[in-house]
Short mmCIF file of C-alpha atoms in Angstrom, two decimals:
data_model
loop_
_atom_site.label_atom_id
_atom_site.label_comp_id
_atom_site.label_asym_id
_atom_site.label_seq_id
_atom_site.Cartn_x
_atom_site.Cartn_y
_atom_site.Cartn_z
CA MET A 234 156.08 123.47 34.93
CA PHE A 235 153.38 123.75 37.61
CA PHE A 236 150.22 121.87 38.51
CA HIS A 237 147.36 123.52 40.39
CA ARG A 238 143.59 123.48 40.69
CA MET A 239 141.50 126.32 39.33
CA ASN A 240 139.29 127.93 41.90
CA GLY A 241 137.81 131.29 42.71
CA ALA A 242 139.44 131.89 46.08
CA ALA A 243 139.82 135.56 46.93
CA ARG A 244 143.24 136.95 47.78
CA SER A 245 143.58 137.96 51.42
CA HIS A 246 144.83 141.40 52.40
CA GLY A 247 148.37 141.93 53.61
CA PRO A 248 150.66 139.13 52.28
CA VAL A 249 152.71 137.32 54.92
CA ASP A 250 155.79 137.43 52.64
CA THR A 251 156.77 140.05 50.04
CA THR A 252 159.94 138.37 48.69
CA LEU A 253 158.49 137.63 45.26
CA TYR A 254 156.99 141.10 44.97
CA ASP A 255 160.38 142.59 45.85
CA ILE A 256 162.08 140.45 43.17
CA LEU A 257 159.70 141.86 40.52
CA LYS A 258 159.96 145.35 42.06
CA VAL A 259 156.19 145.77 42.42
CA LYS A 260 153.91 146.46 45.35
CA PRO A 261 151.79 143.65 46.86
CA THR A 262 148.75 145.51 45.52
CA ALA A 263 150.05 145.47 41.93
CA THR A 264 147.65 144.51 39.17
CA GLU A 265 148.28 141.60 36.78
CA GLU A 266 149.21 144.08 34.05
CA GLU A 267 151.73 145.84 36.33
CA ILE A 268 153.28 142.49 37.27
CA LYS A 269 153.55 141.45 33.62
CA LYS A 270 155.09 144.79 32.59
CA SER A 271 157.71 144.67 35.35
CA TYR A 272 158.51 141.03 34.56
CA ARG A 273 159.13 141.76 30.89
CA HIS A 274 161.41 144.66 31.74
CA LEU A 275 163.46 142.70 34.30
CA ALA A 276 163.59 139.52 32.19
CA LYS A 277 165.07 141.47 29.29
CA GLU A 278 167.57 143.20 31.57
CA TYR A 279 168.80 139.98 33.21
CA HIS A 280 168.39 137.61 30.26
CA PRO A 281 171.46 135.29 30.14
CA ASP A 282 172.14 136.19 26.51
CA LYS A 283 172.57 139.84 27.48
CA ASN A 284 173.77 139.44 31.06
CA PRO A 285 175.47 136.02 31.47
CA ALA A 286 176.66 136.77 35.01
CA HIS A 287 173.09 136.97 36.38
CA GLY A 288 171.66 133.58 35.44
CA GLU A 289 170.43 132.92 38.99
CA ARG A 290 168.76 136.35 39.10
CA PHE A 291 166.92 135.55 35.87
CA LYS A 292 165.60 132.30 37.38
CA GLU A 293 164.34 134.14 40.45
CA ILE A 294 162.51 136.66 38.27
CA SER A 295 160.93 133.86 36.25
CA PHE A 296 159.88 132.04 39.42
CA ALA A 297 158.34 135.16 40.96
CA TYR A 298 156.35 135.79 37.80
CA GLU A 299 155.16 132.18 37.57
CA VAL A 300 153.67 132.49 41.05
CA LEU A 301 152.30 136.01 40.98
CA SER A 302 150.87 135.85 37.45
CA ASN A 303 148.59 132.98 38.49
CA PRO A 304 145.67 134.22 40.63
CA ASP A 305 145.25 130.95 42.55
CA ARG A 306 148.91 130.55 43.36
CA ARG A 307 149.19 134.21 44.26
CA VAL A 308 146.46 133.68 46.86
CA VAL A 309 148.41 130.77 48.34
CA TYR A 310 151.60 132.81 48.42
CA ASP A 311 149.96 135.87 49.98
CA SER A 312 148.41 133.79 52.75
CA ARG A 313 151.21 131.28 53.42
CA GLY A 314 154.35 132.61 51.79
CA LEU A 315 156.92 130.44 50.00
CA ASP A 316 156.18 127.52 52.31
CA GLY A 317 152.65 127.52 50.99
CA VAL A 318 153.93 127.39 47.41
CA LYS A 319 156.22 124.53 48.36
CA GLU A 320 153.40 122.57 49.95
CA GLY A 321 151.26 122.73 46.83
CA GLY A 322 151.48 118.94 46.50
CA ALA A 323 154.15 116.32 45.81
CA ASN A 324 154.36 117.13 42.13
CA THR A 325 154.58 120.84 42.76
CA GLU A 326 157.42 120.44 45.25
CA ASP A 327 159.43 118.19 42.95
CA ILE A 328 158.93 120.47 39.98
CA LEU A 329 159.80 123.65 41.86
CA SER A 330 162.90 122.15 43.42
CA SER A 331 164.00 120.91 40.01
CA LEU A 332 163.45 124.30 38.40
CA PHE A 333 165.22 126.37 41.06
CA GLY A 334 167.88 124.06 42.45
CA GLY A 335 171.08 126.01 43.09
CA SER A 336 169.42 129.47 43.31
CA PRO A 337 168.99 131.51 46.51
CA LEU A 338 165.41 130.20 46.63
CA SER A 339 166.52 126.57 46.59
CA SER A 340 166.54 126.39 50.40
CA PHE A 341 162.74 126.17 50.21
CA PHE A 342 162.96 122.90 48.26
CA ALA A 343 164.36 119.53 49.13
CA SER A 344 166.41 118.75 46.04
CA THR A 345 168.34 120.46 43.27
CA GLY A 346 168.50 119.63 39.60
CA GLY A 347 167.48 120.08 36.06
CA GLY A 348 164.91 122.73 35.37
CA ARG A 349 165.26 124.62 32.13
CA ARG A 350 168.36 126.79 32.06
CA ARG A 351 169.61 129.17 29.42
CA LYS A 352 172.84 128.00 27.84
CA MET A 353 175.69 129.84 29.56
CA ARG A 354 178.58 128.02 27.88
CA GLY A 355 179.13 126.69 24.40
CA GLN A 356 179.67 123.05 23.58
CA ASP A 357 183.13 121.50 23.56
CA MET A 358 184.51 120.42 20.18
CA ALA A 359 186.39 117.11 19.93
CA HIS A 360 188.91 116.38 17.15
CA HIS A 361 190.85 113.14 16.69
CA LEU A 362 194.53 113.39 15.75
CA LYS A 363 196.21 110.28 14.34
CA ILE A 364 199.83 109.99 15.40
CA SER A 365 202.60 107.42 15.00
CA LEU A 366 204.13 105.42 17.82
CA GLU A 367 207.46 107.05 16.99
CA ASP A 368 205.99 110.50 17.71
CA LEU A 369 204.50 109.32 20.99
CA TYR A 370 207.94 107.98 21.93
CA ASN A 371 209.98 111.02 20.88
CA GLY A 372 207.42 113.81 21.32
CA LYS A 373 206.36 116.22 18.59
CA LYS A 374 204.73 119.55 17.80
CA SER A 375 201.92 119.13 15.28
CA LYS A 376 199.70 121.72 13.61
CA LEU A 377 195.96 121.14 13.28
CA GLN A 378 193.64 123.35 11.23
CA LEU A 379 189.96 123.42 12.16
CA SER A 380 186.87 125.40 11.28
CA LYS A 381 184.98 127.28 14.01
CA ARG A 382 182.31 129.95 14.43
CA VAL A 383 183.45 133.39 15.61
CA ILE A 384 181.61 136.62 16.42
CA CYS A 385 180.98 138.64 13.27
CA ASN A 386 183.34 141.64 13.15
CA SER A 387 181.00 143.64 10.94
CA CYS A 388 178.05 143.74 13.36
CA HIS A 389 179.91 142.70 16.53
CA GLY A 390 177.49 139.86 17.12
CA ARG A 391 174.30 141.92 16.85
CA GLY A 392 173.22 140.39 13.55
CA GLY A 393 171.69 143.70 12.46
CA LYS A 394 171.93 147.46 12.71
CA GLU A 395 173.46 149.11 15.75
CA GLY A 396 171.05 150.70 18.23
CA VAL A 397 168.00 148.86 16.88
CA SER A 398 166.11 146.41 19.09
CA TYR A 399 165.18 143.13 17.46
CA ASP A 400 163.28 141.56 20.34
CA CYS A 401 161.22 138.61 19.22
CA PRO A 402 157.56 139.74 19.16
CA ASP A 403 156.36 136.30 20.16
CA CYS A 404 158.32 136.03 23.45
CA HIS A 405 159.05 139.75 23.94
CA GLY A 406 162.82 139.17 23.86
CA ILE A 407 162.88 136.65 26.70
CA GLY A 408 163.50 133.51 24.63
CA THR A 409 160.86 131.47 26.48
CA LYS A 410 157.09 131.30 26.56
CA ASN A 411 154.64 130.07 29.17
CA VAL A 412 152.34 127.37 27.82
CA ILE A 413 149.22 126.21 29.68
CA ARG A 414 147.61 122.82 29.07
CA LYS A 415 144.39 121.48 30.58
CA LEU A 416 144.81 117.99 32.00
CA GLY A 417 141.23 117.36 33.10
CA SER A 418 139.72 116.98 36.59
CA GLY A 419 140.22 120.69 37.19
CA LEU A 420 144.01 120.46 36.73
CA ILE A 421 146.09 122.57 34.41
CA GLN A 422 149.77 122.30 33.52
CA GLN A 423 151.86 125.42 33.05
CA MET A 424 155.26 125.00 31.38
CA GLN A 425 158.07 127.32 30.38
CA MET A 426 159.25 126.37 26.89
CA GLU A 427 161.80 127.68 24.42
CA CYS A 428 160.28 130.11 21.95
CA SER A 429 160.00 128.37 18.61
CA ASP A 430 159.80 131.64 16.71
CA CYS A 431 163.34 132.75 17.65
CA ASN A 432 164.75 129.37 18.74
CA GLY A 433 165.27 130.70 22.26
CA THR A 434 167.55 133.58 21.24
CA GLY A 435 165.06 136.28 22.22
CA SER A 436 165.59 138.19 18.99
CA LYS A 437 164.32 138.04 15.43
CA ILE A 438 165.94 140.22 12.78
CA PRO A 439 163.97 141.23 9.66
CA GLU A 440 165.72 140.22 6.45
CA LYS A 441 166.15 143.82 5.29
CA ASP A 442 168.06 144.72 8.47
CA ARG A 443 170.35 141.69 8.60
CA CYS A 444 174.12 142.11 8.56
CA LYS A 445 175.43 141.50 5.05
CA ASN A 446 178.51 139.72 6.36
CA CYS A 447 176.86 137.13 8.64
CA ARG A 448 173.32 137.41 7.21
CA GLY A 449 171.88 137.87 10.66
CA GLU A 450 173.56 134.76 12.09
CA ARG A 451 175.80 136.88 14.37
CA THR A 452 178.71 134.53 13.78
CA VAL A 453 180.82 133.56 10.75
CA SER A 454 183.00 130.58 9.93
CA GLU A 455 186.75 130.96 10.38
CA LYS A 456 189.80 128.71 9.97
CA LYS A 457 191.92 128.30 13.09
CA MET A 458 195.41 126.79 13.29
CA LEU A 459 196.31 125.13 16.58
CA GLU A 460 199.79 123.95 17.58
CA VAL A 461 199.44 120.64 19.39
CA THR A 462 202.34 119.66 21.65
CA ILE A 463 202.65 115.89 22.04
CA GLN A 464 204.74 115.14 25.11
CA LYS A 465 206.97 112.06 25.25
CA GLY A 466 205.07 109.02 26.49
CA MET A 467 201.56 110.33 25.83
CA ARG A 468 199.05 107.54 25.28
CA ASP A 469 196.40 106.53 22.80
CA GLY A 470 193.12 108.25 23.71
CA GLN A 471 194.82 110.95 25.81
CA LYS A 472 193.22 114.39 25.52
CA ILE A 473 194.82 117.79 24.99
CA CYS A 474 192.52 120.72 25.84
CA PHE A 475 192.54 124.21 24.31
CA ARG A 476 190.43 126.34 26.66
CA GLY A 477 187.91 128.69 25.07
CA GLU A 478 188.78 127.76 21.48
CA GLY A 479 185.33 126.35 20.68
CA ASP A 480 182.57 128.03 18.67
CA GLN A 481 181.72 131.58 19.76
CA GLU A 482 178.19 132.89 20.39
CA PRO A 483 177.10 136.35 21.58
CA GLY A 484 176.82 136.49 25.38
CA ILE A 485 178.00 132.91 25.87
CA GLU A 486 181.36 131.61 27.07
CA PRO A 487 183.00 129.56 24.28
CA GLY A 488 183.54 125.87 24.88
CA ASP A 489 186.88 124.08 24.59
CA VAL A 490 188.59 122.32 21.70
CA ILE A 491 189.66 118.86 22.82
CA ILE A 492 192.26 116.96 20.81
CA VAL A 493 192.04 113.19 21.24
CA LEU A 494 195.22 111.30 20.30
CA GLN A 495 194.82 108.19 18.14
CA SER A 496 197.91 105.98 17.91
CA LYS A 497 198.55 104.35 14.53
CA PRO A 498 199.40 100.62 14.46
CA HIS A 499 203.14 99.87 14.26
CA ASP A 500 204.80 97.19 12.15
CA VAL A 501 207.11 95.94 14.94
CA PHE A 502 205.98 97.16 18.35
CA GLN A 503 202.74 97.01 20.29
CA ARG A 504 202.28 99.26 23.31
CA GLN A 505 200.76 98.46 26.69
CA ARG A 506 200.90 101.48 29.01
CA ASP A 507 204.64 102.26 29.41
CA ASN A 508 205.88 98.94 27.98
CA LEU A 509 206.59 97.77 24.44
CA PHE A 510 206.06 94.27 23.04
CA MET A 511 207.52 92.62 19.94
CA GLU A 512 207.78 89.11 18.53
CA LYS A 513 210.89 87.37 17.21
CA LYS A 514 211.07 84.08 15.32
CA VAL A 515 214.17 81.96 15.96
CA SER A 516 215.27 78.59 14.69
CA LEU A 517 215.55 75.53 16.89
CA ASN A 518 219.29 75.87 16.66
CA GLU A 519 219.14 79.49 17.95
CA ALA A 520 216.70 78.52 20.69
CA LEU A 521 219.11 75.91 22.02
CA CYS A 522 222.47 77.54 21.37
CA GLY A 523 221.78 81.29 21.67
CA CYS A 524 221.37 84.02 19.08
CA GLN A 525 221.95 87.69 18.27
CA PHE A 526 219.79 90.06 16.25
CA LEU A 527 219.34 93.80 15.68
CA VAL A 528 216.13 95.74 16.37
CA LYS A 529 215.61 99.30 15.13
CA HIS A 530 214.06 101.24 18.00
CA LEU A 531 211.50 104.07 17.78
CA ASP A 532 214.20 106.75 18.12
CA GLY A 533 216.32 105.27 15.31
CA ARG A 534 218.85 103.43 17.49
CA GLU A 535 219.70 99.81 16.72
CA LEU A 536 219.58 97.47 19.69
CA LEU A 537 221.73 94.33 19.68
CA ILE A 538 219.75 91.69 21.51
CA THR A 539 221.64 88.57 22.59
CA THR A 540 220.54 85.30 24.18
CA ARG A 541 223.26 83.27 25.91
CA PRO A 542 224.11 79.69 24.93
CA GLY A 543 222.48 77.38 27.42
CA ASP A 544 219.66 79.84 28.15
CA ILE A 545 217.21 77.70 26.25
CA LEU A 546 214.28 79.55 24.68
CA GLU A 547 211.01 77.70 25.05
CA PRO A 548 208.15 78.29 22.61
CA ASP A 549 206.38 81.61 23.34
CA CYS A 550 208.75 82.50 26.17
CA ILE A 551 209.26 86.19 26.95
CA ARG A 552 212.42 88.09 27.83
CA GLY A 553 212.44 91.71 29.03
CA ILE A 554 214.91 94.59 28.60
CA ARG A 555 214.52 97.29 31.23
CA GLY A 556 214.65 100.92 30.17
CA GLU A 557 213.84 100.26 26.50
CA GLY A 558 210.07 100.70 26.73
CA MET A 559 208.06 103.93 26.35
CA PRO A 560 208.99 107.10 28.24
CA VAL A 561 207.04 107.46 31.48
CA PRO A 562 205.01 110.72 31.30
CA ASP A 563 206.04 113.42 33.80
CA ASN A 564 208.97 111.28 34.99
CA SER A 565 212.10 112.51 33.29
CA GLY A 566 214.38 109.76 32.04
CA MET A 567 212.23 106.83 33.19
CA ARG A 568 211.18 104.26 30.59
CA GLY A 569 209.25 101.05 30.68
CA ILE A 570 210.31 97.57 29.57
CA LEU A 571 210.76 96.17 26.07
CA PHE A 572 209.39 92.61 26.07
CA VAL A 573 210.41 90.16 23.34
CA LYS A 574 208.27 87.08 22.74
CA PHE A 575 210.13 84.26 21.03
CA SER A 576 208.47 81.78 18.73
CA ILE A 577 210.44 78.69 17.68
CA VAL A 578 210.53 77.67 14.02
CA PHE A 579 210.92 73.89 14.16
CA PRO A 580 212.46 71.98 11.26
CA GLU A 581 210.33 69.79 9.04
CA ASP A 582 210.01 66.04 9.59
CA HIS A 583 212.98 63.81 8.64
CA PHE A 584 215.40 66.71 8.66
CA PHE A 585 218.13 64.35 9.99
CA ALA A 586 217.98 62.13 6.92
CA GLU A 587 221.70 62.58 6.14
CA GLU A 588 224.81 62.60 8.33
CA ALA A 589 225.54 66.15 7.17
CA ASP A 590 222.34 67.35 8.85
CA TYR A 591 223.64 66.14 12.21
CA LYS A 592 226.91 67.94 11.67
CA ASN A 593 225.15 71.19 10.76
CA ILE A 594 223.08 71.26 13.93
CA LEU A 595 225.76 69.95 16.24
CA GLY A 596 228.42 72.24 14.83
CA SER A 597 226.78 75.13 16.68
CA PHE A 598 227.67 73.75 20.10
CA ALA A 599 230.87 74.87 21.80
CA ILE A 600 232.12 71.27 22.27
CA LYS A 601 232.69 68.85 19.43
CA VAL A 602 230.42 65.86 19.12
CA TYR A 603 231.51 62.95 17.01
CA VAL A 604 228.90 61.07 15.06
CA THR A 605 229.47 57.58 13.57
CA SER A 606 227.49 56.14 10.73
CA ASP A 607 226.32 53.15 12.73
CA ILE A 608 223.62 55.30 14.50
CA PHE A 609 221.60 55.53 11.30
CA ILE A 610 219.07 52.89 10.62
#
């Protein structure tokens, strides 16, 4: 958009700079009608939908027309060149630099950024894939079917008959329109906006001419089967990218399909990075005298875990087994640690009510302990 004051200043003879005239391929003496005609021809030729490789060229053409189609700004340009356009006020400089940041003309402006740009690449498509902890441990190949838009084979993305131009009559096939608003105090605002008649596509196909297969949409829906390779040790939230498998549109590079892994909860193990955690309940007897128990691992093996007599397990203590955690990605053979958290199941009150209870608990020790009845109250 541009801001400028309306005045009746006459254009001087002999412009100091002809860059913008050269971009539009017109002479400095060209009339407004000649400028408009050349602009429409060039804009259609270099429109991103038809010529995606020349997006910067299209912006230069649009910029040249914005300046030269306005009598007041053309006077400023003819007399002072691009520097004069740049110095049209703080708002003008910010707006111009925003609109043409990154183009060959951007050296005339202080900053780069977000003026309106035609879409040159389609959006990425994200899909979540739920997967078990076993599959993340062992690795797996999984198939995923998705629906996407592809170029219509019947009309090859034209949407209508071959050799017929369907340029939108409202924007003349450009996809944008220049809108002028009066702001008061002699100021007007000129903006480039997406054409609402063709939704920025630059074309509008009559119903009678529309392709019967895609109904003028240029694309059709298609099922696509992707083979997703889950490497050993991949993590929850990790992304797998399929380049260029997103929705297709005529003249636009397709986006990517991004698979986001979602790990399902496991009944025994919890994962933290490359390590596994589990909980084990043991009796007071086992906590004091040692214990053995089997754990079925994620690859089907059964681990025999043993605590030594005398290695007393305190409530909520943790023991670790190296090399029994998750595989470390991109590090062949390396695995994290399996941590076991022990919780002690204490006996109920008055569990030593009879002499036999003493013998049951003490019988677990390696040495014999003799108990006489005179210790009971």
